[in-house]
Amino acid sequence: FYRAQIIDNKDPNKLRVLYIDFGNENYVSLDDIYKIDSELKSIPPMAINCSLFFTNKFNTIIQKLNFLTNNFV
């Protein structure tokens, strides 16, 4: 089993969940949803929101390199 938080319930047959210890999302059948034990519920989520520093500059450099290699090599 994985700990998850329901983040969307628009589909009558599936729920969109966030796996709180991993950070990914998925659609899950209602048959696969179970109530969590209170002891497990007291443990804080293990996933943290983070991002890489300078990724915008890195993407810009990659785009420029691709342009140069596609047009001048």
XYZ file of C-alpha atoms in Angstrom:
73
model
C 0.000 0.000 0.000
C 1.019 3.630 -0.568
C -0.097 6.675 1.364
C -2.013 9.029 -0.878
C -4.118 12.165 -0.718
C -7.188 12.463 -2.929
C -6.807 15.569 -5.093
C -9.662 15.121 -7.580
C -12.884 13.138 -7.559
C -14.590 14.280 -10.788
C -14.546 10.800 -12.369
C -17.183 8.536 -10.737
C -15.009 5.412 -11.218
C -11.544 6.758 -10.410
C -9.897 9.179 -8.017
C -6.854 11.285 -8.769
C -4.383 10.876 -5.912
C -1.066 12.366 -4.850
C 1.329 9.822 -3.358
C 2.532 11.847 -0.396
C 5.748 9.904 0.150
C 6.860 10.019 -3.488
C 5.292 13.174 -4.962
C 3.773 11.640 -8.091
C 0.103 11.578 -9.057
C -2.066 8.860 -10.552
C -5.663 7.827 -11.174
C -6.807 5.001 -8.896
C -9.900 2.812 -8.991
C -12.307 3.232 -6.092
C -11.760 -0.462 -5.308
C -8.105 0.305 -4.526
C -8.817 3.010 -1.928
C -8.575 2.102 1.751
C -8.806 4.109 4.942
C -5.401 4.786 6.457
C -4.464 3.636 9.940
C -4.210 6.566 12.373
C -0.628 5.599 13.269
C 0.465 5.932 9.634
C -1.498 9.138 9.258
C 0.583 10.816 11.986
C 3.841 10.374 9.999
C 4.612 13.504 7.939
C 4.831 13.149 4.139
C 8.279 12.128 2.909
C 8.077 13.918 -0.454
C 9.172 17.540 -0.599
C 8.622 20.054 -3.372
C 11.919 21.110 -4.925
C 13.421 22.368 -8.160
C 16.831 22.643 -9.755
C 18.671 25.942 -9.628
C 19.507 27.618 -12.982
C 17.359 25.227 -15.026
C 16.025 28.143 -17.116
C 19.569 29.158 -18.063
C 20.483 25.536 -18.771
C 17.478 25.144 -21.090
C 18.448 28.349 -22.897
C 21.992 27.054 -23.406
C 20.691 23.722 -24.738
C 18.360 25.535 -27.163
C 21.235 27.688 -28.442
C 23.489 24.662 -28.863
C 20.749 22.816 -30.749
C 20.270 25.820 -33.017
C 23.987 26.048 -33.738
C 24.388 22.332 -34.427
C 21.271 22.193 -36.611
C 22.140 25.264 -38.642
C 25.930 25.390 -38.821
C 27.285 21.861 -38.480
